Amino acid sequence: MFKYMIGIDAGGTHSTAIAYDEQGKELGQAESGPGQINNDYNLGIKNITVAINELRNKIDGDCIKILAGIAGLSVVGNAPEVAATISSMVGNIPTRAITDSLLALYNGLEGTDGALVIAGTGSVVNGRQNGSLITVGGYGSLLGDEGSGYAITKAALVTALSKWDQRQPSSLIDLFIKIWNLDNMNDAPAKFYTMTSPQVASYAVEIAKLADSGDAEARDIIQEQAHLLARDILMCLDRYQDPKPMRIALTGSVLSNNAMIRSFMEDEVKEQYPDAVFSVSNGENARGVIYDKSKDYRYFTSSKN
């Protein structure tokens, strides 16, 4: 019976499990619902294990390890306990639980040194040098997530509400009234507070479209968020030892789909580090299991082991 491994990318909107053989060839995929565990731990674990078991049922082989990259793990903590729980629900296969951002780092850099910038619903910068990891940001929507879809929408709404309070015309006011079907901006805060973080983040594309059309207000929002991302990247690069790795991979819906924010961000970083080389990751972060060299894969049969 041939051997294979599973990587699973468990995010705020869905969980994707992908199987690879020992040469890195993809064997199959399975998807389920959100795997973010800081919002609903039990539902997140259930969705993760549903995807894994569905994928295992498709493949006639011996799964030797599972690497689960999980959104919200840094908030919940206790990764061994999380791995134990998952393993006990998927046939006691050796399992390792890491943050979804670290999984993306393994994939984006393909095992080499450098940095990975994630900007989707949330944001974080992870760096790797000589086996050591550096993390900048990633503190969630209340404490950070600068440059993320959530932060872009929130910043645009803050600007729109300020304009509304001054009774000044604003393209951002017009945008929110249209996309949220509001009578006026007095209804916007209530609408905002009923939405989940992924829902808020999903509207960043509308601000980006407005910026691309030449609107100055929206462009300022994008430029400011790009500046904050660049600031985080520079913090990471400053913490490297010389010689510093200059490879920077980008992933997440904001950076994959928004050339303007990438341009602002890259230009600012290159002012200080002109040798920085940027690339957009393929986004199949489950592939990180191929590059993970950790020995911390153990048989878990219960959360107490």
PDB file of N, CA and C in Angstrom, residues 76-122:
ATOM      1  N   VAL A  76      -6.599  30.577  20.161  1.00  0.00           N
ATOM      2  CA  VAL A  76      -7.013  29.478  21.042  1.00  0.00           C
ATOM      3  C   VAL A  76      -5.823  28.903  21.793  1.00  0.00           C
ATOM      4  N   GLY A  77      -4.683  28.753  21.110  1.00  0.00           N
ATOM      5  CA  GLY A  77      -3.488  28.194  21.713  1.00  0.00           C
ATOM      6  C   GLY A  77      -3.566  26.683  21.871  1.00  0.00           C
ATOM      7  N   ASN A  78      -2.566  26.120  22.555  1.00  0.00           N
ATOM      8  CA  ASN A  78      -2.513  24.688  22.864  1.00  0.00           C
ATOM      9  C   ASN A  78      -2.631  23.825  21.619  1.00  0.00           C
ATOM     10  N   ALA A  79      -1.694  24.038  20.692  1.00  0.00           N
ATOM     11  CA  ALA A  79      -1.720  23.296  19.431  1.00  0.00           C
ATOM     12  C   ALA A  79      -1.676  21.780  19.616  1.00  0.00           C
ATOM     13  N   PRO A  80      -0.885  21.240  20.575  1.00  0.00           N
ATOM     14  CA  PRO A  80      -0.898  19.775  20.748  1.00  0.00           C
ATOM     15  C   PRO A  80      -2.275  19.223  21.097  1.00  0.00           C
ATOM     16  N   GLU A  81      -3.026  19.948  21.897  1.00  0.00           N
ATOM     17  CA  GLU A  81      -4.376  19.502  22.257  1.00  0.00           C
ATOM     18  C   GLU A  81      -5.292  19.513  21.033  1.00  0.00           C
ATOM     19  N   VAL A  82      -5.156  20.561  20.211  1.00  0.00           N
ATOM     20  CA  VAL A  82      -5.957  20.640  18.987  1.00  0.00           C
ATOM     21  C   VAL A  82      -5.606  19.490  18.054  1.00  0.00           C
ATOM     22  N   ALA A  83      -4.306  19.238  17.900  1.00  0.00           N
ATOM     23  CA  ALA A  83      -3.868  18.120  17.060  1.00  0.00           C
ATOM     24  C   ALA A  83      -4.378  16.800  17.605  1.00  0.00           C
ATOM     25  N   ALA A  84      -4.370  16.670  18.940  1.00  0.00           N
ATOM     26  CA  ALA A  84      -4.857  15.438  19.561  1.00  0.00           C
ATOM     27  C   ALA A  84      -6.321  15.202  19.229  1.00  0.00           C
ATOM     28  N   THR A  85      -7.094  16.256  19.313  1.00  0.00           N
ATOM     29  CA  THR A  85      -8.522  16.139  19.042  1.00  0.00           C
ATOM     30  C   THR A  85      -8.770  15.726  17.598  1.00  0.00           C
ATOM     31  N   ILE A  86      -8.064  16.378  16.677  1.00  0.00           N
ATOM     32  CA  ILE A  86      -8.230  16.041  15.261  1.00  0.00           C
ATOM     33  C   ILE A  86      -7.813  14.604  14.999  1.00  0.00           C
ATOM     34  N   SER A  87      -6.642  14.212  15.513  1.00  0.00           N
ATOM     35  CA  SER A  87      -6.129  12.870  15.267  1.00  0.00           C
ATOM     36  C   SER A  87      -7.093  11.796  15.763  1.00  0.00           C
ATOM     37  N   SER A  88      -7.681  12.047  16.936  1.00  0.00           N
ATOM     38  CA  SER A  88      -8.595  11.054  17.506  1.00  0.00           C
ATOM     39  C   SER A  88      -9.847  10.868  16.660  1.00  0.00           C
ATOM     40  N   MET A  89     -10.131  11.829  15.779  1.00  0.00           N
ATOM     41  CA  MET A  89     -11.345  11.782  14.954  1.00  0.00           C
ATOM     42  C   MET A  89     -11.061  11.349  13.517  1.00  0.00           C
ATOM     43  N   VAL A  90      -9.769  11.085  13.211  1.00  0.00           N
ATOM     44  CA  VAL A  90      -9.409  10.707  11.832  1.00  0.00           C
ATOM     45  C   VAL A  90      -8.542   9.453  11.818  1.00  0.00           C
ATOM     46  N   GLY A  91      -8.796   8.557  12.746  1.00  0.00           N
ATOM     47  CA  GLY A  91      -8.092   7.280  12.729  1.00  0.00           C
ATOM     48  C   GLY A  91      -6.745   7.295  13.402  1.00  0.00           C
ATOM     49  N   ASN A  92      -6.520   8.266  14.310  1.00  0.00           N
ATOM     50  CA  ASN A  92      -5.266   8.349  15.065  1.00  0.00           C
ATOM     51  C   ASN A  92      -4.032   8.480  14.168  1.00  0.00           C
ATOM     52  N   ILE A  93      -4.186   9.172  13.064  1.00  0.00           N
ATOM     53  CA  ILE A  93      -3.050   9.438  12.171  1.00  0.00           C
ATOM     54  C   ILE A  93      -2.168  10.510  12.804  1.00  0.00           C
ATOM     55  N   PRO A  94      -0.837  10.371  12.742  1.00  0.00           N
ATOM     56  CA  PRO A  94       0.048  11.405  13.285  1.00  0.00           C
ATOM     57  C   PRO A  94      -0.314  12.779  12.715  1.00  0.00           C
ATOM     58  N   THR A  95      -0.558  13.718  13.610  1.00  0.00           N
ATOM     59  CA  THR A  95      -1.103  15.015  13.214  1.00  0.00           C
ATOM     60  C   THR A  95      -0.300  16.134  13.850  1.00  0.00           C
ATOM     61  N   ARG A  96      -0.170  17.213  13.108  1.00  0.00           N
ATOM     62  CA  ARG A  96       0.436  18.429  13.643  1.00  0.00           C
ATOM     63  C   ARG A  96      -0.488  19.595  13.339  1.00  0.00           C
ATOM     64  N   ALA A  97      -0.762  20.420  14.336  1.00  0.00           N
ATOM     65  CA  ALA A  97      -1.592  21.609  14.155  1.00  0.00           C
ATOM     66  C   ALA A  97      -0.713  22.845  14.216  1.00  0.00           C
ATOM     67  N   ILE A  98      -0.814  23.691  13.194  1.00  0.00           N
ATOM     68  CA  ILE A  98      -0.077  24.946  13.147  1.00  0.00           C
ATOM     69  C   ILE A  98      -1.045  26.041  12.695  1.00  0.00           C
ATOM     70  N   THR A  99      -0.622  27.281  12.755  1.00  0.00           N
ATOM     71  CA  THR A  99      -1.473  28.355  12.255  1.00  0.00           C
ATOM     72  C   THR A  99      -1.585  28.283  10.740  1.00  0.00           C
ATOM     73  N   ASP A 100      -2.675  28.789  10.218  1.00  0.00           N
ATOM     74  CA  ASP A 100      -2.830  28.807   8.763  1.00  0.00           C
ATOM     75  C   ASP A 100      -1.767  29.680   8.105  1.00  0.00           C
ATOM     76  N   SER A 101      -1.282  30.678   8.825  1.00  0.00           N
ATOM     77  CA  SER A 101      -0.237  31.538   8.260  1.00  0.00           C
ATOM     78  C   SER A 101       1.092  30.800   8.142  1.00  0.00           C
ATOM     79  N   LEU A 102       1.403  29.928   9.102  1.00  0.00           N
ATOM     80  CA  LEU A 102       2.633  29.147   9.002  1.00  0.00           C
ATOM     81  C   LEU A 102       2.530  28.130   7.870  1.00  0.00           C
ATOM     82  N   LEU A 103       1.361  27.538   7.698  1.00  0.00           N
ATOM     83  CA  LEU A 103       1.150  26.624   6.576  1.00  0.00           C
ATOM     84  C   LEU A 103       1.401  27.352   5.258  1.00  0.00           C
ATOM     85  N   ALA A 104       0.877  28.561   5.163  1.00  0.00           N
ATOM     86  CA  ALA A 104       1.073  29.358   3.948  1.00  0.00           C
ATOM     87  C   ALA A 104       2.538  29.713   3.745  1.00  0.00           C
ATOM     88  N   LEU A 105       3.262  29.914   4.846  1.00  0.00           N
ATOM     89  CA  LEU A 105       4.696  30.193   4.748  1.00  0.00           C
ATOM     90  C   LEU A 105       5.437  29.015   4.140  1.00  0.00           C
ATOM     91  N   TYR A 106       5.159  27.815   4.614  1.00  0.00           N
ATOM     92  CA  TYR A 106       5.802  26.632   4.045  1.00  0.00           C
ATOM     93  C   TYR A 106       5.522  26.525   2.548  1.00  0.00           C
ATOM     94  N   ASN A 107       4.272  26.788   2.161  1.00  0.00           N
ATOM     95  CA  ASN A 107       3.913  26.683   0.752  1.00  0.00           C
ATOM     96  C   ASN A 107       4.520  27.812  -0.077  1.00  0.00           C
ATOM     97  N   GLY A 108       4.342  29.043   0.389  1.00  0.00           N
ATOM     98  CA  GLY A 108       4.776  30.193  -0.394  1.00  0.00           C
ATOM     99  C   GLY A 108       6.262  30.235  -0.651  1.00  0.00           C
ATOM    100  N   LEU A 109       7.050  29.789   0.322  1.00  0.00           N
ATOM    101  CA  LEU A 109       8.500  29.832   0.187  1.00  0.00           C
ATOM    102  C   LEU A 109       9.087  28.487  -0.222  1.00  0.00           C
ATOM    103  N   GLU A 110       8.231  27.470  -0.328  1.00  0.00           N
ATOM    104  CA  GLU A 110       8.653  26.125  -0.740  1.00  0.00           C
ATOM    105  C   GLU A 110       9.844  25.634   0.076  1.00  0.00           C
ATOM    106  N   GLY A 111       9.786  25.901   1.377  1.00  0.00           N
ATOM    107  CA  GLY A 111      10.817  25.405   2.275  1.00  0.00           C
ATOM    108  C   GLY A 111      12.053  26.271   2.398  1.00  0.00           C
ATOM    109  N   THR A 112      12.145  27.361   1.624  1.00  0.00           N
ATOM    110  CA  THR A 112      13.326  28.230   1.686  1.00  0.00           C
ATOM    111  C   THR A 112      13.122  29.337   2.719  1.00  0.00           C
ATOM    112  N   ASP A 113      14.183  30.113   2.965  1.00  0.00           N
ATOM    113  CA  ASP A 113      14.086  31.255   3.867  1.00  0.00           C
ATOM    114  C   ASP A 113      13.471  32.448   3.147  1.00  0.00           C
ATOM    115  N   GLY A 114      12.850  33.309   3.927  1.00  0.00           N
ATOM    116  CA  GLY A 114      12.215  34.496   3.377  1.00  0.00           C
ATOM    117  C   GLY A 114      11.011  34.873   4.204  1.00  0.00           C
ATOM    118  N   ALA A 115      10.121  35.650   3.619  1.00  0.00           N
ATOM    119  CA  ALA A 115       8.924  36.119   4.322  1.00  0.00           C
ATOM    120  C   ALA A 115       7.686  35.813   3.507  1.00  0.00           C
ATOM    121  N   LEU A 116       6.592  35.647   4.205  1.00  0.00           N
ATOM    122  CA  LEU A 116       5.287  35.487   3.564  1.00  0.00           C
ATOM    123  C   LEU A 116       4.332  36.509   4.149  1.00  0.00           C
ATOM    124  N   VAL A 117       3.683  37.259   3.278  1.00  0.00           N
ATOM    125  CA  VAL A 117       2.699  38.253   3.689  1.00  0.00           C
ATOM    126  C   VAL A 117       1.317  37.740   3.315  1.00  0.00           C
ATOM    127  N   ILE A 118       0.458  37.622   4.309  1.00  0.00           N
ATOM    128  CA  ILE A 118      -0.910  37.181   4.064  1.00  0.00           C
ATOM    129  C   ILE A 118      -1.842  38.361   4.307  1.00  0.00           C
ATOM    130  N   ALA A 119      -2.684  38.646   3.340  1.00  0.00           N
ATOM    131  CA  ALA A 119      -3.720  39.655   3.523  1.00  0.00           C
ATOM    132  C   ALA A 119      -4.987  39.162   2.847  1.00  0.00           C
ATOM    133  N   GLY A 120      -5.867  38.646   3.640  1.00  0.00           N
ATOM    134  CA  GLY A 120      -7.176  38.191   3.172  1.00  0.00           C
ATOM    135  C   GLY A 120      -8.209  38.771   4.104  1.00  0.00           C
ATOM    136  N   THR A 121      -8.964  37.922   4.786  1.00  0.00           N
ATOM    137  CA  THR A 121      -9.872  38.415   5.823  1.00  0.00           C
ATOM    138  C   THR A 121      -9.073  39.119   6.904  1.00  0.00           C
ATOM    139  N   GLY A 122      -7.967  38.506   7.339  1.00  0.00           N
ATOM    140  CA  GLY A 122      -7.036  39.114   8.279  1.00  0.00           C
ATOM    141  C   GLY A 122      -5.690  39.289   7.619  1.00  0.00           C
TER     142      GLY A 122
END
